[in-house]
Amino acid sequence: MIGLTHHLARRSVEQASTLQHPQIEPWKASILFVTTALALVTISLIGYIYEQVVATLVMVENPKEQMTGPTKIVVSDEKTGEVEIEVEGQVVKPELLSLRFFKTLGQLRARAGPRAAYRGFGVWLLFHFIDGLVQRFINSVVPNYFDLTPHFAAAVSTILITRLMLAWTLVVIAEPTFKFWRCDALRLSSAKKVIVPTLILALTNQIQVLIMRDLSVTLSRPLNDPEDLKKIAPSLATNVLAAIIVFVAFHTPARIMLTRIQASLLPDEVEAIVPFDRSFGGKVAPAITGGSGVLSIKDALRSIDGRVFRRVMTVYAKTIALQLFAATIFIGIYVAELYLMIGGLDFGN
């Protein structure tokens, strides 16, 4: 769903950049090109910082309340002089990550340094590059029977990049000094523990792809009169509703589940930049005591409460709003530049 919004925002900017005039000079065209490039970069960075980094940290947050011990304070009194009084301990709740964009950035910088908002960006680019490479290779060599090859390619690619996806999550949630390539959790024996939940998330992604494909086919039909719109309205409404249901009821819980399972593999000696209970309420038995050392799928799903789900959905909603806002601003800038440069627009009529 957010991917669709991201795509629509990018396409809106790209469509605005197609407004042309035959007399435009090269230096003016270069200014328009820079504006378009800045718009696409801004929209992409908003998606990475908020939808990827912040959403992942919010999914991992599972703070354990801490009890402060009793303390003694000295109280002055005119009659008795100084008196020492023991004050009972209090329950302290760790501070959660703010969902306000600029405050969130400030918290991340305070906890993980000036580049905290771009944590794991190199790993993220690498696994997306490999993912695209593998899928293109499989699609080019395997016959597309019943239009299923792209989905098969996505499943195979997901298995191959499982460890990179795990590495990205650990880099995002861990302290800045964490070196993922030295982490035992990335060994094949450990990575196997997250293959199934990773495939579950990939399945929800492919269901969304099928829905969006059907939606694009519906929208590509010619609309010459109001009757044509009435014909596609039921299909359009069904696809949009199905996309929302799949995203909210299946994709989001699957992503939270996978992220929490990945987070449970964070080495004990590595501190996280957000507070979370590593045992997830005692559900993770350490490997040293004979346990699996990882959160199970069942326990991961049970650990998702209403507070976490609402916070994640709030992050998603703000991501959509910020990307659409950025696209609108840059489209306005682009159109204003055209008017200043050429005094008119050619819409291709």
XYZ file of C-alpha atoms in Angstrom:
349
model
C 0.000 0.000 0.000
C 2.803 2.391 0.897
C 4.715 1.166 -2.133
C 1.727 2.215 -4.247
C 1.714 5.676 -2.670
C 5.456 5.975 -3.224
C 4.958 4.957 -6.846
C 2.112 7.454 -7.328
C 4.181 10.269 -5.801
C 7.138 9.489 -8.053
C 4.932 9.151 -11.128
C 3.257 12.486 -10.364
C 6.632 14.221 -10.340
C 7.735 12.376 -13.485
C 4.520 13.328 -15.286
C 5.002 16.959 -14.292
C 8.509 16.794 -15.753
C 7.044 15.836 -19.165
C 5.542 19.310 -19.562
C 7.652 20.675 -22.389
C 8.090 23.629 -24.671
C 9.846 23.447 -28.047
C 11.833 26.643 -27.388
C 13.303 25.667 -24.009
C 17.052 26.185 -23.789
C 19.508 23.516 -22.569
C 20.500 25.393 -19.390
C 16.835 25.793 -18.489
C 16.235 22.114 -19.134
C 19.099 21.290 -16.775
C 17.415 23.287 -13.990
C 14.187 21.348 -14.534
C 16.148 18.096 -14.521
C 17.773 18.983 -11.182
C 14.351 19.820 -9.698
C 12.969 16.459 -10.816
C 16.014 14.606 -9.451
C 15.759 16.389 -6.099
C 12.048 15.519 -5.910
C 12.645 11.814 -6.541
C 15.531 11.694 -4.053
C 13.464 13.487 -1.394
C 10.497 11.145 -1.820
C 12.776 8.106 -1.688
C 14.588 9.338 1.440
C 11.281 9.991 3.214
C 10.281 6.427 2.391
C 13.566 4.994 3.658
C 13.825 7.034 6.856
C 10.222 6.772 7.964
C 8.794 3.621 6.376
C 11.958 1.531 6.749
C 14.136 2.775 9.644
C 11.549 4.361 11.966
C 8.915 1.691 11.319
C 11.451 -1.061 12.072
C 12.461 0.580 15.363
C 8.812 1.016 16.360
C 8.152 -2.662 15.578
C 11.065 -3.762 17.749
C 10.232 -1.559 20.727
C 9.079 -3.827 23.525
C 10.203 -2.044 26.680
C 10.248 -3.767 30.021
C 9.120 -1.646 32.961
C 11.888 -1.152 35.498
C 11.576 -0.697 39.242
C 13.842 1.819 40.901
C 15.057 0.777 44.312
C 14.162 2.648 47.509
C 16.198 5.800 48.010
C 16.954 7.933 51.045
C 16.557 11.692 51.057
C 17.416 14.254 53.716
C 14.662 16.653 54.824
C 15.392 19.743 56.920
C 13.058 20.667 59.751
C 13.335 23.586 62.215
C 12.423 21.455 65.259
C 14.116 18.131 64.535
C 16.879 19.343 62.219
C 17.864 17.161 59.303
C 15.873 13.936 59.017
C 16.659 11.051 56.676
C 13.540 9.603 54.989
C 13.366 6.464 52.869
C 11.311 6.834 49.684
C 9.809 3.760 48.068
C 10.882 2.719 44.566
C 8.851 3.672 41.515
C 8.000 1.980 38.259
C 9.885 3.628 35.386
C 8.781 3.219 31.771
C 11.532 3.686 29.159
C 10.943 6.503 26.667
C 9.469 5.303 23.383
C 10.514 6.679 20.013
C 8.509 9.756 19.069
C 6.317 9.590 15.968
C 6.814 13.292 15.159
C 9.140 13.448 12.165
C 11.685 16.045 13.326
C 11.575 14.927 16.954
C 12.173 11.373 15.772
C 15.237 12.503 13.813
C 16.514 14.305 16.913
C 16.075 11.205 19.070
C 17.862 9.037 16.514
C 20.804 11.452 16.323
C 21.035 11.559 20.121
C 21.036 7.774 20.389
C 23.040 6.721 17.342
C 24.905 9.707 15.927
C 24.305 12.217 13.087
C 23.786 9.551 10.394
C 21.281 7.535 12.412
C 18.385 8.264 10.047
C 20.263 6.551 7.208
C 21.284 3.479 9.192
C 21.811 0.400 7.059
C 21.359 2.298 3.789
C 24.293 0.526 2.117
C 23.023 -2.928 3.124
C 19.522 -1.945 1.990
C 20.804 -0.929 -1.459
C 22.837 -4.145 -1.703
C 20.006 -6.554 -0.962
C 17.625 -4.688 -3.271
C 20.254 -4.792 -6.035
C 20.771 -8.552 -5.573
C 17.015 -9.102 -5.318
C 16.418 -7.335 -8.637
C 19.340 -9.134 -10.280
C 18.147 -12.589 -9.231
C 14.551 -11.936 -10.230
C 15.550 -10.617 -13.666
C 17.787 -13.645 -14.241
C 15.078 -16.170 -13.291
C 12.432 -14.359 -15.333
C 14.731 -14.437 -18.367
C 15.567 -18.166 -18.234
C 12.408 -19.778 -16.812
C 9.304 -20.005 -19.057
C 6.417 -17.985 -17.701
C 3.819 -20.713 -17.208
C 0.440 -19.352 -16.091
C 2.149 -16.045 -15.295
C 3.674 -17.598 -12.149
C 7.382 -17.228 -12.918
C 7.683 -13.698 -11.439
C 6.249 -14.966 -8.143
C 8.572 -17.990 -8.187
C 11.511 -15.659 -8.860
C 10.508 -13.467 -5.919
C 10.390 -16.502 -3.592
C 13.811 -17.777 -4.692
C 15.333 -14.303 -4.402
C 13.864 -13.888 -0.914
C 15.566 -17.090 0.252
C 18.895 -15.973 -1.186
C 18.858 -12.544 0.474
C 17.465 -13.703 3.840
C 20.782 -13.107 5.582
C 21.136 -9.641 4.066
C 17.623 -8.746 5.244
C 18.539 -10.014 8.716
C 21.780 -8.002 8.617
C 19.870 -4.840 7.693
C 17.455 -5.199 10.633
C 20.284 -5.821 13.098
C 22.236 -2.818 11.779
C 19.178 -0.550 12.127
C 18.377 -1.513 15.718
C 21.932 -1.976 17.051
C 24.345 0.586 18.450
C 26.578 2.326 15.860
C 29.656 0.256 16.780
C 27.960 -2.997 15.722
C 29.803 -4.818 12.906
C 27.261 -7.085 11.232
C 29.831 -9.065 9.229
C 31.296 -10.353 12.511
C 27.924 -11.353 13.938
C 27.294 -15.064 14.621
C 23.571 -14.489 13.984
C 24.354 -14.158 10.257
C 25.772 -17.675 10.012
C 23.716 -19.992 7.827
C 22.628 -22.080 10.830
C 21.142 -18.984 12.494
C 19.745 -17.433 9.315
C 17.727 -20.602 8.662
C 15.572 -19.660 11.630
C 14.164 -16.624 9.800
C 13.621 -18.149 6.338
C 9.998 -19.200 6.973
C 8.805 -15.837 8.402
C 10.687 -14.082 5.585
C 8.813 -16.191 3.017
C 5.511 -15.399 4.761
C 6.211 -11.684 4.348
C 7.214 -12.277 0.711
C 3.882 -14.083 0.157
C 1.915 -11.079 1.433
C 3.994 -8.870 -0.879
C 3.123 -11.023 -3.885
C -0.577 -10.964 -3.010
C -0.360 -7.165 -3.036
C 1.442 -7.307 -6.392
C -1.414 -9.371 -7.866
C -4.005 -6.920 -6.552
C -2.090 -3.911 -7.878
C -1.645 -5.610 -11.247
C -5.385 -6.144 -11.531
C -5.941 -2.553 -10.424
C -3.581 -1.237 -13.106
C -5.404 -3.289 -15.764
C -8.704 -1.785 -14.602
C -7.357 1.765 -14.714
C -5.815 1.251 -18.168
C -9.205 0.756 -19.766
C -10.385 3.667 -21.950
C -12.771 6.080 -20.238
C -14.579 7.888 -23.025
C -17.824 8.595 -21.214
C -19.393 8.318 -17.728
C -20.785 4.872 -18.543
C -17.247 3.492 -18.874
C -16.457 4.745 -15.379
C -19.585 3.069 -14.018
C -18.480 -0.222 -15.564
C -15.084 -0.251 -13.871
C -16.274 1.233 -10.550
C -17.128 -2.150 -8.900
C -13.793 -3.685 -9.924
C -11.924 -0.560 -8.843
C -13.622 -0.489 -5.423
C -13.005 -4.223 -4.908
C -9.293 -3.921 -5.694
C -8.780 -0.904 -3.447
C -10.640 -2.573 -0.579
C -8.712 -5.819 -1.059
C -5.404 -3.907 -1.079
C -6.248 -2.170 2.204
C -7.370 -5.418 3.865
C -4.278 -7.352 2.784
C -1.963 -4.523 3.852
C -3.560 -4.001 7.273
C -4.581 -7.549 8.195
C -1.753 -9.594 6.653
C 1.249 -7.609 5.429
C 1.725 -5.376 8.487
C 1.452 -8.209 11.078
C 3.789 -10.332 8.913
C 6.392 -7.551 8.811
C 6.178 -6.930 12.571
C 6.472 -10.671 13.172
C 9.575 -10.992 10.971
C 11.216 -7.878 12.424
C 10.750 -9.104 15.999
C 12.084 -12.554 15.137
C 15.132 -10.948 13.521
C 15.603 -8.651 16.531
C 15.608 -11.630 18.901
C 18.854 -12.748 17.195
C 20.690 -9.571 18.239
C 23.738 -10.722 20.251
C 23.449 -10.190 24.010
C 26.635 -8.130 24.101
C 25.239 -5.613 21.579
C 23.078 -2.771 22.864
C 19.989 -1.650 20.934
C 19.180 2.019 20.304
C 15.548 1.468 21.362
C 14.375 -0.207 24.576
C 13.080 -3.721 24.091
C 12.805 -6.869 26.141
C 15.181 -9.316 24.444
C 13.327 -12.296 25.885
C 9.942 -10.886 24.742
C 8.338 -11.716 28.057
C 10.353 -14.895 28.592
C 9.364 -16.404 25.256
C 12.947 -16.601 23.960
C 14.978 -19.361 25.597
C 18.731 -18.689 25.260
C 20.636 -21.153 23.099
C 23.195 -21.616 25.900
C 20.488 -23.219 28.062
C 19.309 -25.515 25.287
C 16.668 -23.192 23.825
C 16.264 -22.093 20.231
C 17.659 -18.625 20.946
C 15.073 -17.072 18.640
C 11.465 -15.922 18.926
C 9.024 -18.366 17.340
C 6.456 -17.332 14.720
C 3.593 -18.093 17.111
C 5.087 -16.090 19.977
C 6.054 -13.242 17.641
C 2.446 -12.885 16.494
C 1.195 -13.072 20.079
C 3.599 -10.313 21.092
C 1.931 -7.822 18.722
C -0.413 -5.793 20.889
C -2.733 -2.946 19.992
C -0.233 -0.262 21.021
C 2.479 -1.548 18.688
C 0.060 -2.040 15.799
C -1.383 1.469 16.165
C 2.085 3.043 16.305
C 3.196 1.173 13.177
C 0.063 2.175 11.267
C 0.617 5.792 12.380
C 4.136 5.667 10.922
C 2.752 4.295 7.647
C 0.050 6.982 7.477
C 2.596 9.748 8.092
C 4.893 8.273 5.442
C 2.082 8.464 2.884
C 1.210 12.032 3.908
C 4.834 13.230 3.803
C 5.512 11.680 0.389
C 2.351 13.135 -1.155
C 3.124 16.521 0.429
C 6.672 16.463 -0.979
C 5.385 15.478 -4.431
C 2.854 18.330 -4.373
C 5.493 20.888 -3.356
C 7.944 19.821 -6.068
C 5.248 19.747 -8.752
C 4.384 23.332 -7.799
C 8.066 24.323 -7.983
C 8.442 22.630 -11.364
C 5.390 24.336 -12.857
C 6.494 27.706 -11.437
C 9.931 27.259 -13.019
C 8.324 26.554 -16.384
C 6.211 29.704 -16.205
C 9.219 31.826 -15.273
C 11.355 30.328 -18.028
C 8.974 30.162 -20.966
C 5.847 32.011 -19.908
C 3.526 29.127 -20.732
C 3.057 25.408 -20.749
C 2.594 22.863 -23.493
C 0.297 20.076 -22.281
C 0.477 18.260 -25.595
C -3.020 19.251 -26.714
